[in-house]
Amino acid sequence: MTRSNSFQIEVLSPAIGALVRGVNLAEPASDDLIGEIRSALLAHKVIFFEGQDFTPGQQRDFAARFGDLHLHPLYDRNDAHPEIMIIDNHVDNPTDNNFWHTDVTFIETPPMGSILAARTLPPTGGDTMWASMSAAYDALSAPMQRFLEGLEAIHDFAYAFTAQGLAGSQAGRERYEKAVAENPPVTHPVVRCHPETGQRGIFVNSVFTRRIKGLRREESQALMTFLNAHVQKPEFVVRWRWRSGDVAFWDNRNTQHRAVDDFLPHRRIMTRATVLGDRPFFAPTA
Ligand code: SIN
């Protein structure tokens, strides 16, 4: 157990994950406390808070201390606080978050982080897993690192989201078509440098990355298959078993995550606030 000025930190695995004790996220936080939480996030990539009781409005206010918030073009939003996205999974709406991904890489400035709160949980199951993309990058051989560092990839909203499921209603179809029109494919480096720590990390994912630029189709597919398997090695992963009142805050710039789809027919409701980040870049060492 280590200690910051304001809270205690229990490290959960060498690569990723820490439990933060002694913070009430519902209370307005001082700039110092926000700075300490940011430092814990940078050090551990995903941090967990237990026993929280914060409203969607308080979740939005806490998230907004870290940057502007993203409005998801497709997912349901809280009526009073549209920055709060609702993930409500049940038999008629099974989870679609059960694939490894980094949030919203289909925009020019993908999120710096996301804050996820458990609202309704199944009796068991419905865990979430996170993987460190800098640990995954560090574990590659030097020749593979050099090869990847020269590459860029296309990330595409329409690759991840299809009209299926929304096609039943005119409003659903229109929302989807508007989202596709407003989110054309974007290009990001395959390896990005973290803007605050400088750490390098793999920045492609199975959900939003359509292809690697400059490679033949079968080369891109083979490389993506390798990377998508590599990033989920248990050495890079922490798994969180949710309890009522838990909140997770992850650094979306060097992690991937996925929900575990094992809880139907029970219901699981989570709310997420998503903090926008900056344009990913790769800077070669001099
Ligand atoms: C997400 O993919 O942002 C949410 C993951 C989860 O529901 O566990």
JSON list of C-alpha atoms in Angstrom, two decimals, residues 118-251:
[
{"chain": "A", "resi": 118, "resn": "ALA", "atom": "CA", "xyz": [-21.81, 0.58, -11.68]},
{"chain": "A", "resi": 119, "resn": "ARG", "atom": "CA", "xyz": [-25.53, 1.34, -11.29]},
{"chain": "A", "resi": 120, "resn": "THR", "atom": "CA", "xyz": [-27.30, -2.05, -11.45]},
{"chain": "A", "resi": 121, "resn": "LEU", "atom": "CA", "xyz": [-25.31, -5.27, -11.26]},
{"chain": "A", "resi": 122, "resn": "PRO", "atom": "CA", "xyz": [-26.09, -8.92, -11.87]},
{"chain": "A", "resi": 123, "resn": "PRO", "atom": "CA", "xyz": [-25.73, -11.25, -8.84]},
{"chain": "A", "resi": 124, "resn": "THR", "atom": "CA", "xyz": [-22.46, -12.46, -10.35]},
{"chain": "A", "resi": 125, "resn": "GLY", "atom": "CA", "xyz": [-20.52, -11.90, -13.58]},
{"chain": "A", "resi": 126, "resn": "GLY", "atom": "CA", "xyz": [-20.32, -8.79, -15.73]},
{"chain": "A", "resi": 127, "resn": "ASP", "atom": "CA", "xyz": [-16.69, -8.05, -14.80]},
{"chain": "A", "resi": 128, "resn": "THR", "atom": "CA", "xyz": [-14.58, -5.67, -16.88]},
{"chain": "A", "resi": 129, "resn": "MET", "atom": "CA", "xyz": [-10.97, -6.26, -17.96]},
{"chain": "A", "resi": 130, "resn": "TRP", "atom": "CA", "xyz": [-8.33, -3.68, -18.89]},
{"chain": "A", "resi": 131, "resn": "ALA", "atom": "CA", "xyz": [-4.98, -4.21, -20.60]},
{"chain": "A", "resi": 132, "resn": "SER", "atom": "CA", "xyz": [-1.94, -1.93, -20.60]},
{"chain": "A", "resi": 133, "resn": "MET", "atom": "CA", "xyz": [-0.93, -1.01, -24.15]},
{"chain": "A", "resi": 134, "resn": "SER", "atom": "CA", "xyz": [2.48, 0.22, -23.01]},
{"chain": "A", "resi": 135, "resn": "ALA", "atom": "CA", "xyz": [3.19, -3.14, -21.34]},
{"chain": "A", "resi": 136, "resn": "ALA", "atom": "CA", "xyz": [2.05, -4.82, -24.59]},
{"chain": "A", "resi": 137, "resn": "TYR", "atom": "CA", "xyz": [4.37, -2.59, -26.63]},
{"chain": "A", "resi": 138, "resn": "ASP", "atom": "CA", "xyz": [7.32, -3.10, -24.24]},
{"chain": "A", "resi": 139, "resn": "ALA", "atom": "CA", "xyz": [6.95, -6.88, -24.56]},
{"chain": "A", "resi": 140, "resn": "LEU", "atom": "CA", "xyz": [7.50, -6.81, -28.33]},
{"chain": "A", "resi": 141, "resn": "SER", "atom": "CA", "xyz": [10.92, -7.46, -29.84]},
{"chain": "A", "resi": 142, "resn": "ALA", "atom": "CA", "xyz": [12.91, -4.39, -30.91]},
{"chain": "A", "resi": 143, "resn": "PRO", "atom": "CA", "xyz": [12.59, -5.20, -34.65]},
{"chain": "A", "resi": 144, "resn": "MET", "atom": "CA", "xyz": [8.80, -5.53, -34.30]},
{"chain": "A", "resi": 145, "resn": "GLN", "atom": "CA", "xyz": [8.62, -2.26, -32.34]},
{"chain": "A", "resi": 146, "resn": "ARG", "atom": "CA", "xyz": [10.58, -0.47, -35.08]},
{"chain": "A", "resi": 147, "resn": "PHE", "atom": "CA", "xyz": [8.36, -1.95, -37.80]},
{"chain": "A", "resi": 148, "resn": "LEU", "atom": "CA", "xyz": [5.14, -0.84, -36.07]},
{"chain": "A", "resi": 149, "resn": "GLU", "atom": "CA", "xyz": [6.45, 2.63, -35.28]},
{"chain": "A", "resi": 150, "resn": "GLY", "atom": "CA", "xyz": [6.50, 3.57, -38.96]},
{"chain": "A", "resi": 151, "resn": "LEU", "atom": "CA", "xyz": [2.86, 2.61, -39.54]},
{"chain": "A", "resi": 152, "resn": "GLU", "atom": "CA", "xyz": [-0.51, 4.34, -39.45]},
{"chain": "A", "resi": 153, "resn": "ALA", "atom": "CA", "xyz": [-3.99, 2.81, -39.29]},
{"chain": "A", "resi": 154, "resn": "ILE", "atom": "CA", "xyz": [-7.51, 3.77, -40.32]},
{"chain": "A", "resi": 155, "resn": "HIS", "atom": "CA", "xyz": [-10.08, 3.88, -37.52]},
{"chain": "A", "resi": 156, "resn": "ASP", "atom": "CA", "xyz": [-13.69, 3.93, -38.62]},
{"chain": "A", "resi": 157, "resn": "PHE", "atom": "CA", "xyz": [-16.98, 4.42, -36.78]},
{"chain": "A", "resi": 158, "resn": "ALA", "atom": "CA", "xyz": [-18.84, 2.51, -39.52]},
{"chain": "A", "resi": 159, "resn": "TYR", "atom": "CA", "xyz": [-16.46, -0.46, -39.15]},
{"chain": "A", "resi": 160, "resn": "ALA", "atom": "CA", "xyz": [-17.60, -0.89, -35.53]},
{"chain": "A", "resi": 161, "resn": "PHE", "atom": "CA", "xyz": [-21.21, 0.16, -35.63]},
{"chain": "A", "resi": 162, "resn": "THR", "atom": "CA", "xyz": [-23.67, -1.14, -38.18]},
{"chain": "A", "resi": 163, "resn": "ALA", "atom": "CA", "xyz": [-27.26, -0.05, -38.75]},
{"chain": "A", "resi": 164, "resn": "GLN", "atom": "CA", "xyz": [-28.37, -3.43, -37.41]},
{"chain": "A", "resi": 165, "resn": "GLY", "atom": "CA", "xyz": [-30.46, -3.01, -34.27]},
{"chain": "A", "resi": 166, "resn": "LEU", "atom": "CA", "xyz": [-31.32, 0.57, -35.15]},
{"chain": "A", "resi": 167, "resn": "ALA", "atom": "CA", "xyz": [-32.86, -0.32, -38.48]},
{"chain": "A", "resi": 168, "resn": "GLY", "atom": "CA", "xyz": [-36.20, -1.16, -36.85]},
{"chain": "A", "resi": 169, "resn": "SER", "atom": "CA", "xyz": [-37.22, 2.48, -36.58]},
{"chain": "A", "resi": 170, "resn": "GLN", "atom": "CA", "xyz": [-36.96, 5.49, -38.85]},
{"chain": "A", "resi": 171, "resn": "ALA", "atom": "CA", "xyz": [-35.50, 7.54, -35.95]},
{"chain": "A", "resi": 172, "resn": "GLY", "atom": "CA", "xyz": [-32.87, 4.85, -35.33]},
{"chain": "A", "resi": 173, "resn": "ARG", "atom": "CA", "xyz": [-31.87, 4.75, -39.00]},
{"chain": "A", "resi": 174, "resn": "GLU", "atom": "CA", "xyz": [-31.61, 8.53, -39.17]},
{"chain": "A", "resi": 175, "resn": "ARG", "atom": "CA", "xyz": [-29.49, 8.68, -35.99]},
{"chain": "A", "resi": 176, "resn": "TYR", "atom": "CA", "xyz": [-27.14, 6.06, -37.42]},
{"chain": "A", "resi": 177, "resn": "GLU", "atom": "CA", "xyz": [-26.83, 7.73, -40.83]},
{"chain": "A", "resi": 178, "resn": "LYS", "atom": "CA", "xyz": [-26.13, 11.10, -39.17]},
{"chain": "A", "resi": 179, "resn": "ALA", "atom": "CA", "xyz": [-23.47, 9.49, -36.94]},
{"chain": "A", "resi": 180, "resn": "VAL", "atom": "CA", "xyz": [-21.77, 7.88, -39.96]},
{"chain": "A", "resi": 181, "resn": "ALA", "atom": "CA", "xyz": [-21.82, 11.18, -41.89]},
{"chain": "A", "resi": 182, "resn": "GLU", "atom": "CA", "xyz": [-20.37, 13.08, -38.91]},
{"chain": "A", "resi": 183, "resn": "ASN", "atom": "CA", "xyz": [-17.65, 10.48, -38.19]},
{"chain": "A", "resi": 184, "resn": "PRO", "atom": "CA", "xyz": [-15.67, 9.76, -41.36]},
{"chain": "A", "resi": 185, "resn": "PRO", "atom": "CA", "xyz": [-12.63, 7.44, -41.06]},
{"chain": "A", "resi": 186, "resn": "VAL", "atom": "CA", "xyz": [-9.54, 8.91, -39.37]},
{"chain": "A", "resi": 187, "resn": "THR", "atom": "CA", "xyz": [-5.85, 7.98, -39.35]},
{"chain": "A", "resi": 188, "resn": "HIS", "atom": "CA", "xyz": [-3.81, 7.38, -36.18]},
{"chain": "A", "resi": 189, "resn": "PRO", "atom": "CA", "xyz": [-0.29, 6.06, -35.59]},
{"chain": "A", "resi": 190, "resn": "VAL", "atom": "CA", "xyz": [-0.10, 2.35, -34.79]},
{"chain": "A", "resi": 191, "resn": "VAL", "atom": "CA", "xyz": [2.22, 3.19, -31.88]},
{"chain": "A", "resi": 192, "resn": "ARG", "atom": "CA", "xyz": [1.43, 6.39, -30.00]},
{"chain": "A", "resi": 193, "resn": "CYS", "atom": "CA", "xyz": [3.44, 8.32, -27.45]},
{"chain": "A", "resi": 194, "resn": "HIS", "atom": "CA", "xyz": [1.54, 9.17, -24.31]},
{"chain": "A", "resi": 195, "resn": "PRO", "atom": "CA", "xyz": [1.25, 12.98, -24.25]},
{"chain": "A", "resi": 196, "resn": "GLU", "atom": "CA", "xyz": [1.95, 13.21, -20.50]},
{"chain": "A", "resi": 197, "resn": "THR", "atom": "CA", "xyz": [4.36, 10.35, -19.75]},
{"chain": "A", "resi": 198, "resn": "GLY", "atom": "CA", "xyz": [6.00, 9.87, -23.16]},
{"chain": "A", "resi": 199, "resn": "GLN", "atom": "CA", "xyz": [5.46, 6.09, -22.84]},
{"chain": "A", "resi": 200, "resn": "ARG", "atom": "CA", "xyz": [4.90, 4.28, -26.12]},
{"chain": "A", "resi": 201, "resn": "GLY", "atom": "CA", "xyz": [1.87, 2.07, -26.54]},
{"chain": "A", "resi": 202, "resn": "ILE", "atom": "CA", "xyz": [0.04, 0.05, -29.17]},
{"chain": "A", "resi": 203, "resn": "PHE", "atom": "CA", "xyz": [-2.85, 2.11, -30.52]},
{"chain": "A", "resi": 204, "resn": "VAL", "atom": "CA", "xyz": [-4.88, -0.20, -32.75]},
{"chain": "A", "resi": 205, "resn": "ASN", "atom": "CA", "xyz": [-7.86, -2.21, -31.59]},
{"chain": "A", "resi": 206, "resn": "SER", "atom": "CA", "xyz": [-10.17, -4.90, -32.90]},
{"chain": "A", "resi": 207, "resn": "VAL", "atom": "CA", "xyz": [-13.32, -2.79, -32.82]},
{"chain": "A", "resi": 208, "resn": "PHE", "atom": "CA", "xyz": [-12.47, 0.48, -34.57]},
{"chain": "A", "resi": 209, "resn": "THR", "atom": "CA", "xyz": [-9.30, -0.19, -36.56]},
{"chain": "A", "resi": 210, "resn": "ARG", "atom": "CA", "xyz": [-10.34, -1.04, -40.09]},
{"chain": "A", "resi": 211, "resn": "ARG", "atom": "CA", "xyz": [-6.87, -1.57, -41.58]},
{"chain": "A", "resi": 212, "resn": "ILE", "atom": "CA", "xyz": [-3.22, -0.64, -41.46]},
{"chain": "A", "resi": 213, "resn": "LYS", "atom": "CA", "xyz": [-2.29, 1.83, -44.15]},
{"chain": "A", "resi": 214, "resn": "GLY", "atom": "CA", "xyz": [0.22, 0.92, -46.83]},
{"chain": "A", "resi": 215, "resn": "LEU", "atom": "CA", "xyz": [0.01, -2.84, -46.25]},
{"chain": "A", "resi": 216, "resn": "ARG", "atom": "CA", "xyz": [-1.75, -5.29, -48.54]},
{"chain": "A", "resi": 217, "resn": "ARG", "atom": "CA", "xyz": [-5.14, -6.41, -47.23]},
{"chain": "A", "resi": 218, "resn": "GLU", "atom": "CA", "xyz": [-3.89, -9.84, -46.12]},
{"chain": "A", "resi": 219, "resn": "GLU", "atom": "CA", "xyz": [-0.79, -8.28, -44.53]},
{"chain": "A", "resi": 220, "resn": "SER", "atom": "CA", "xyz": [-2.94, -5.83, -42.57]},
{"chain": "A", "resi": 221, "resn": "GLN", "atom": "CA", "xyz": [-5.30, -8.61, -41.48]},
{"chain": "A", "resi": 222, "resn": "ALA", "atom": "CA", "xyz": [-2.43, -10.85, -40.36]},
{"chain": "A", "resi": 223, "resn": "LEU", "atom": "CA", "xyz": [-0.78, -8.03, -38.40]},
{"chain": "A", "resi": 224, "resn": "MET", "atom": "CA", "xyz": [-4.07, -7.01, -36.76]},
{"chain": "A", "resi": 225, "resn": "THR", "atom": "CA", "xyz": [-4.76, -10.64, -35.83]},
{"chain": "A", "resi": 226, "resn": "PHE", "atom": "CA", "xyz": [-1.33, -10.85, -34.19]},
{"chain": "A", "resi": 227, "resn": "LEU", "atom": "CA", "xyz": [-1.69, -7.52, -32.35]},
{"chain": "A", "resi": 228, "resn": "ASN", "atom": "CA", "xyz": [-5.27, -8.19, -31.21]},
{"chain": "A", "resi": 229, "resn": "ALA", "atom": "CA", "xyz": [-4.14, -11.50, -29.67]},
{"chain": "A", "resi": 230, "resn": "HIS", "atom": "CA", "xyz": [-0.93, -10.03, -28.23]},
{"chain": "A", "resi": 231, "resn": "VAL", "atom": "CA", "xyz": [-2.56, -7.12, -26.37]},
{"chain": "A", "resi": 232, "resn": "GLN", "atom": "CA", "xyz": [-4.78, -9.41, -24.29]},
{"chain": "A", "resi": 233, "resn": "LYS", "atom": "CA", "xyz": [-2.03, -11.51, -22.69]},
{"chain": "A", "resi": 234, "resn": "PRO", "atom": "CA", "xyz": [-2.78, -11.98, -18.97]},
{"chain": "A", "resi": 235, "resn": "GLU", "atom": "CA", "xyz": [0.50, -10.29, -18.01]},
{"chain": "A", "resi": 236, "resn": "PHE", "atom": "CA", "xyz": [-0.90, -6.97, -19.31]},
{"chain": "A", "resi": 237, "resn": "VAL", "atom": "CA", "xyz": [-4.41, -7.37, -17.85]},
{"chain": "A", "resi": 238, "resn": "VAL", "atom": "CA", "xyz": [-6.32, -6.56, -14.68]},
{"chain": "A", "resi": 239, "resn": "ARG", "atom": "CA", "xyz": [-9.87, -7.83, -14.10]},
{"chain": "A", "resi": 240, "resn": "TRP", "atom": "CA", "xyz": [-12.35, -5.99, -11.90]},
{"chain": "A", "resi": 241, "resn": "ARG", "atom": "CA", "xyz": [-15.28, -7.68, -10.19]},
{"chain": "A", "resi": 242, "resn": "TRP", "atom": "CA", "xyz": [-17.87, -4.95, -9.75]},
{"chain": "A", "resi": 243, "resn": "ARG", "atom": "CA", "xyz": [-19.73, -4.29, -6.54]},
{"chain": "A", "resi": 244, "resn": "SER", "atom": "CA", "xyz": [-22.42, -1.72, -5.97]},
{"chain": "A", "resi": 245, "resn": "GLY", "atom": "CA", "xyz": [-20.87, 1.77, -5.68]},
{"chain": "A", "resi": 246, "resn": "ASP", "atom": "CA", "xyz": [-17.71, 0.95, -7.63]},
{"chain": "A", "resi": 247, "resn": "VAL", "atom": "CA", "xyz": [-16.25, 3.43, -10.10]},
{"chain": "A", "resi": 248, "resn": "ALA", "atom": "CA", "xyz": [-13.38, 2.86, -12.57]},
{"chain": "A", "resi": 249, "resn": "PHE", "atom": "CA", "xyz": [-11.35, 5.62, -14.22]},
{"chain": "A", "resi": 250, "resn": "TRP", "atom": "CA", "xyz": [-9.04, 4.53, -17.04]},
{"chain": "A", "resi": 251, "resn": "ASP", "atom": "CA", "xyz": [-6.43, 6.24, -19.16]}
]
